[in-house]
mmCIF file of C-alpha atoms in Angstrom:
data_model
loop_
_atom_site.group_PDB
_atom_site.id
_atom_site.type_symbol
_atom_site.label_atom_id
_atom_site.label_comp_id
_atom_site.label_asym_id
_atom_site.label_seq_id
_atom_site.Cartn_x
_atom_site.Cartn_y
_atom_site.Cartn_z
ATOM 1 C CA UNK A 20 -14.206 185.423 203.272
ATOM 2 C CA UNK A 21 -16.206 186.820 200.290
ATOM 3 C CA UNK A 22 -18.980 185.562 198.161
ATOM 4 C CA UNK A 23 -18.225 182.183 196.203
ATOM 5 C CA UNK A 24 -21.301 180.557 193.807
ATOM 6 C CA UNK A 25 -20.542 177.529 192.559
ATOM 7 C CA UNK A 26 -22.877 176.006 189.294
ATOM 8 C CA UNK A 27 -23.225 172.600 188.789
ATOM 9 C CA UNK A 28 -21.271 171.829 192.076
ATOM 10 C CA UNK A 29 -22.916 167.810 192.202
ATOM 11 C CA UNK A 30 -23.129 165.444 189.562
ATOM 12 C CA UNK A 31 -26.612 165.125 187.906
ATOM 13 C CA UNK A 32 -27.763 161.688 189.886
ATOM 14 C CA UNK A 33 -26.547 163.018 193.224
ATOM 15 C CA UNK A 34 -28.851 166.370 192.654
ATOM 16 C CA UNK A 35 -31.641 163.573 191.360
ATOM 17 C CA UNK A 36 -31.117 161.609 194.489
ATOM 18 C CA UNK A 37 -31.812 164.301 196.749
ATOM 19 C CA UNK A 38 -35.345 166.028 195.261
ATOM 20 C CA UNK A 39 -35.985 162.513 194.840
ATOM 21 C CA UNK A 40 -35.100 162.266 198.822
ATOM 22 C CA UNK A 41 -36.734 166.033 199.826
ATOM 23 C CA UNK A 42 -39.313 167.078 197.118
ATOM 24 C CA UNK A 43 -40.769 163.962 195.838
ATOM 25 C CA UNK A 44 -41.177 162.137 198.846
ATOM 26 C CA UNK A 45 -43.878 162.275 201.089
ATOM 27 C CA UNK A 46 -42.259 160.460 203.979
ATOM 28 C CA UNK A 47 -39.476 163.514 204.392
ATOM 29 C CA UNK A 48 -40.936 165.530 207.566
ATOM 30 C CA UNK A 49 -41.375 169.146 207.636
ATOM 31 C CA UNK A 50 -41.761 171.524 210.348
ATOM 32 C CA UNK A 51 -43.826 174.969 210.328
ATOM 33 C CA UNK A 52 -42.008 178.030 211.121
ATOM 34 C CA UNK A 53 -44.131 180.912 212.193
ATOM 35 C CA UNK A 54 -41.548 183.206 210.647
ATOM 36 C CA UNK A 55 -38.357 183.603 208.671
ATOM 37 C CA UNK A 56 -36.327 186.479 210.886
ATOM 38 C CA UNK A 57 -36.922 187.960 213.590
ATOM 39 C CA UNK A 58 -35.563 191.022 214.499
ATOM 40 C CA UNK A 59 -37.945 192.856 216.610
ATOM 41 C CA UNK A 60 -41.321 190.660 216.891
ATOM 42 C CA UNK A 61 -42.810 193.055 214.586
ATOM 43 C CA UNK A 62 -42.293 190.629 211.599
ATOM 44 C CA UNK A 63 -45.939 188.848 211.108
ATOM 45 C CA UNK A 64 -47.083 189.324 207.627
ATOM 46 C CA UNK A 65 -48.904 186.108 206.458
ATOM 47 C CA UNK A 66 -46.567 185.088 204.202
ATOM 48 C CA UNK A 67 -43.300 185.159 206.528
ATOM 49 C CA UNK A 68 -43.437 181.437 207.171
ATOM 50 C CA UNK A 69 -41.603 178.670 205.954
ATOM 51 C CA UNK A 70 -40.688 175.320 206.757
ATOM 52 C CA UNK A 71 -37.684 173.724 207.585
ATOM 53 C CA UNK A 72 -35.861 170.359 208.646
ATOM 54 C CA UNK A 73 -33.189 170.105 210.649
ATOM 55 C CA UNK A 74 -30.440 167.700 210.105
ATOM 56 C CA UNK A 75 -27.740 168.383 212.011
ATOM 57 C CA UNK A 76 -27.373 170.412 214.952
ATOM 58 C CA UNK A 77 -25.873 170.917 218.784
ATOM 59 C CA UNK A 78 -23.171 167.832 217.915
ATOM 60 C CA UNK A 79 -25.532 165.174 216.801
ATOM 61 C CA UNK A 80 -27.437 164.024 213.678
ATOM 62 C CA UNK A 81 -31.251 165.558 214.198
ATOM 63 C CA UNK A 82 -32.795 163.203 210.995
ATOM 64 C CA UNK A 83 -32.699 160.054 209.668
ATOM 65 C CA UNK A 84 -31.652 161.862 206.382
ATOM 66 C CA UNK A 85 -28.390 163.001 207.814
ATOM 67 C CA UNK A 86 -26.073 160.314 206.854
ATOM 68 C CA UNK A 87 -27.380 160.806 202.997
ATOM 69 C CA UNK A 88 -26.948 164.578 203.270
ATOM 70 C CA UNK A 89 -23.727 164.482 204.766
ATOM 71 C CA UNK A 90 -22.314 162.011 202.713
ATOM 72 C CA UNK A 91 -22.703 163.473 199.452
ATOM 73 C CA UNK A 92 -21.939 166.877 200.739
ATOM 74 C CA UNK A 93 -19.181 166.915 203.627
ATOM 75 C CA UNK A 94 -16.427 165.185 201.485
ATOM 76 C CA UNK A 95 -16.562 168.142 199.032
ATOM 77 C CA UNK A 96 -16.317 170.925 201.976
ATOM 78 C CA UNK A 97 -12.339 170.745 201.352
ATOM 79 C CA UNK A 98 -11.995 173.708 204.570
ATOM 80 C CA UNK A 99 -14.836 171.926 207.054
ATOM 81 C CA UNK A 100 -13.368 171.607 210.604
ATOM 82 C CA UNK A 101 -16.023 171.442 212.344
ATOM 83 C CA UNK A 102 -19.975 171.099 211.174
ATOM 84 C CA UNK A 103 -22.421 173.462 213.270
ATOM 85 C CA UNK A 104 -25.570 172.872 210.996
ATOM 86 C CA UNK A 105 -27.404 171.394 208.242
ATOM 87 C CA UNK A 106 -30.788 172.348 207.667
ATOM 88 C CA UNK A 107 -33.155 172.068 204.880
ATOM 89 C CA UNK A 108 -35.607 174.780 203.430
ATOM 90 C CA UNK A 109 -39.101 175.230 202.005
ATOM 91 C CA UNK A 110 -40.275 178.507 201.284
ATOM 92 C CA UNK A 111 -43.870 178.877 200.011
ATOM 93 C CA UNK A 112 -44.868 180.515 196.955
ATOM 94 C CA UNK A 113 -46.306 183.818 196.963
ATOM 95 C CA UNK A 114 -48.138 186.008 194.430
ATOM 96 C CA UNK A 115 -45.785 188.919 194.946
ATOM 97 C CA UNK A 116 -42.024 187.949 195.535
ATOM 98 C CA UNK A 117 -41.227 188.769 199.264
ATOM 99 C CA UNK A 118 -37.942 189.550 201.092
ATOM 100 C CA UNK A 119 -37.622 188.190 204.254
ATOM 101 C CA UNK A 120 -35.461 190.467 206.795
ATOM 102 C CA UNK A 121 -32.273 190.382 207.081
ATOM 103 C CA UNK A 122 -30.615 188.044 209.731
ATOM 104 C CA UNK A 123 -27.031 186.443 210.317
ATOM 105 C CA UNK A 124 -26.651 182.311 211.166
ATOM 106 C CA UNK A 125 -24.931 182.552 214.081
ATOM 107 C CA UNK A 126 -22.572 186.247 215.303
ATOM 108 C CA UNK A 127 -19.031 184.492 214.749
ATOM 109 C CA UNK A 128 -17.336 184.133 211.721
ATOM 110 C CA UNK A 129 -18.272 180.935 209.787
ATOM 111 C CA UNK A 130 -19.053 179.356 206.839
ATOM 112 C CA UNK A 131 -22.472 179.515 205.567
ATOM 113 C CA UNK A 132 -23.773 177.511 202.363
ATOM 114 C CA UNK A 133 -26.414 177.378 200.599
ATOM 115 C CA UNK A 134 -27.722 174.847 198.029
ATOM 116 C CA UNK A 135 -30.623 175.505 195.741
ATOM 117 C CA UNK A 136 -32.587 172.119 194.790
ATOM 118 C CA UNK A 137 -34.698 173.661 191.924
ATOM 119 C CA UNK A 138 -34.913 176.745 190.116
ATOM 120 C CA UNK A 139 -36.770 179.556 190.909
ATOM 121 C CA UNK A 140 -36.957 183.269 190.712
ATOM 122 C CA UNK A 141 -36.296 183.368 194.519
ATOM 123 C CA UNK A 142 -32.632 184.235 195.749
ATOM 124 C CA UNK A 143 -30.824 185.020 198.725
ATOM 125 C CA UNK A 144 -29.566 188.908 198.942
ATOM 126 C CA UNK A 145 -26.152 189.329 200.964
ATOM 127 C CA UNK A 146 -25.218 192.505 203.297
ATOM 128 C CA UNK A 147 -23.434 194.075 199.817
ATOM 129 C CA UNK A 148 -26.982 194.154 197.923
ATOM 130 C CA UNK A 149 -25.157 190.662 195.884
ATOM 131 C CA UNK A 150 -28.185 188.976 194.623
ATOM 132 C CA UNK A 151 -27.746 185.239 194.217
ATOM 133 C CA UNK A 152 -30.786 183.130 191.981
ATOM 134 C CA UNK A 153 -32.132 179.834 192.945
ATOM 135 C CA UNK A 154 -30.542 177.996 190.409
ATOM 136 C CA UNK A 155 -30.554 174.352 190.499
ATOM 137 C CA UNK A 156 -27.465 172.824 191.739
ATOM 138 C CA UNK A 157 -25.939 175.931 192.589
ATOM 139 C CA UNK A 158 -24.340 176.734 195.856
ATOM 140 C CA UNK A 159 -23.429 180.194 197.561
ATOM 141 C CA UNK A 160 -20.685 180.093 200.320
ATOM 142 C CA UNK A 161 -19.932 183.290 202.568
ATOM 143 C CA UNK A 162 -19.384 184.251 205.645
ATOM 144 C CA UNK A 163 -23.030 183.271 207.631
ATOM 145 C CA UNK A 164 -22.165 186.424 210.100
ATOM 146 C CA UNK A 165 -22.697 188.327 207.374
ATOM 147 C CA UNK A 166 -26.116 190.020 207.379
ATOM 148 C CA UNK A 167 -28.184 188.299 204.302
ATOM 149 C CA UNK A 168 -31.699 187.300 203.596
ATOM 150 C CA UNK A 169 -33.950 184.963 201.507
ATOM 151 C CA UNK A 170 -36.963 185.334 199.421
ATOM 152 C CA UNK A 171 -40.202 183.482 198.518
ATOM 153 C CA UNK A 172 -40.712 182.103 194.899
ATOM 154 C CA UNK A 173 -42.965 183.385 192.658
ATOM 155 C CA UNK A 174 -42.223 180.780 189.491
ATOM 156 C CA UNK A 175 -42.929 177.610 191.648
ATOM 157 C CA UNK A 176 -44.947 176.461 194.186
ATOM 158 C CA UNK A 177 -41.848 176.422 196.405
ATOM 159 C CA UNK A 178 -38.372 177.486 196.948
ATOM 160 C CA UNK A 179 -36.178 174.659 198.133
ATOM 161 C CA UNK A 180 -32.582 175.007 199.791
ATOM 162 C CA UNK A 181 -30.116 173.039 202.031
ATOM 163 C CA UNK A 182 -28.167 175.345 204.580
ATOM 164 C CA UNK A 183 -24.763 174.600 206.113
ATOM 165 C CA UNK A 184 -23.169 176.487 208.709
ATOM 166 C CA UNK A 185 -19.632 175.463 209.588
ATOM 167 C CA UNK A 186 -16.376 176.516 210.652
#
């Protein structure tokens, strides 16, 4: 599977819906995470954090905001078999932009994709050095084994994403 970016992949009042749903509301729950990767417990700067929300995962809807999520997503996932995870992102802003490290979703082959809620001048970097922008109602699919990595925001006080993972 190779890289596929999508641009304007939901109609304007479903994107609406959504950072009406995630950004603007403050009844949508966050959780802290101490850091982004992890690869060898060395990773502790202080701005390797983010927070994150997690919708779907082992079988079973994790949030009350599954059902929404799903529904205006899932029908347009024409190869989904099978849903591993949806999860939602919200990486801070930083005065210097900062790559987290590298990491892979899961170590089989899958689909991984990811769906930018605002624009930003944070992206997600794939294994080939592929640089994708947080662009507004974009979405990146690819092959979540792949090695990849995100990046903090330095254009807005946060970088906001939906992940999927599924085979």
């Amino acid at each position: 599977m190779g890289i596929k970016v999508i641009d304007n992949f939901l109609p304007l009042d479903e994107v609406e819906e959504l950072q009406h749903l995630i950004i603007d509301s403050v009844s949508f729950p966050w959780f802290y995470q101490e850091q982004v990767a992890i690869q060898d417990g060395s990773e502790t700067q202080l701005w390797n954090w983010y927070q994150s929300h997690m919708l779907y995962a082992n079988n079973q809807s994790r949030s009350n905001h599954y059902d929404k999520i799903a529904d205006i997503f899932l029908p347009k996932f024409d190869d989904l078999k099978s849903l591993i995870r949806i999860k939602a992102n919200f990486y801070p802003y930083t005065e210097i932009l900062r790559e987290h490290l590298p990491h892979t979703d899961y170590e089989f082959e899958h689909t991984a994709a990811i769906f930018s809620l605002n624009t930003c001048d944070g992206f997600t970097r794939m294994k080939d050095d592929t640089k994708i922008d947080s662009v507004k109602n974009r979405i990146v699919f690819f092959d979540g084994s792949t090695t990849h990595n995100s990046s903090t925001t330095t254009s807005d006080r946060v970088r906001w994403n939906l992940n999927f993972n599924y085979l």
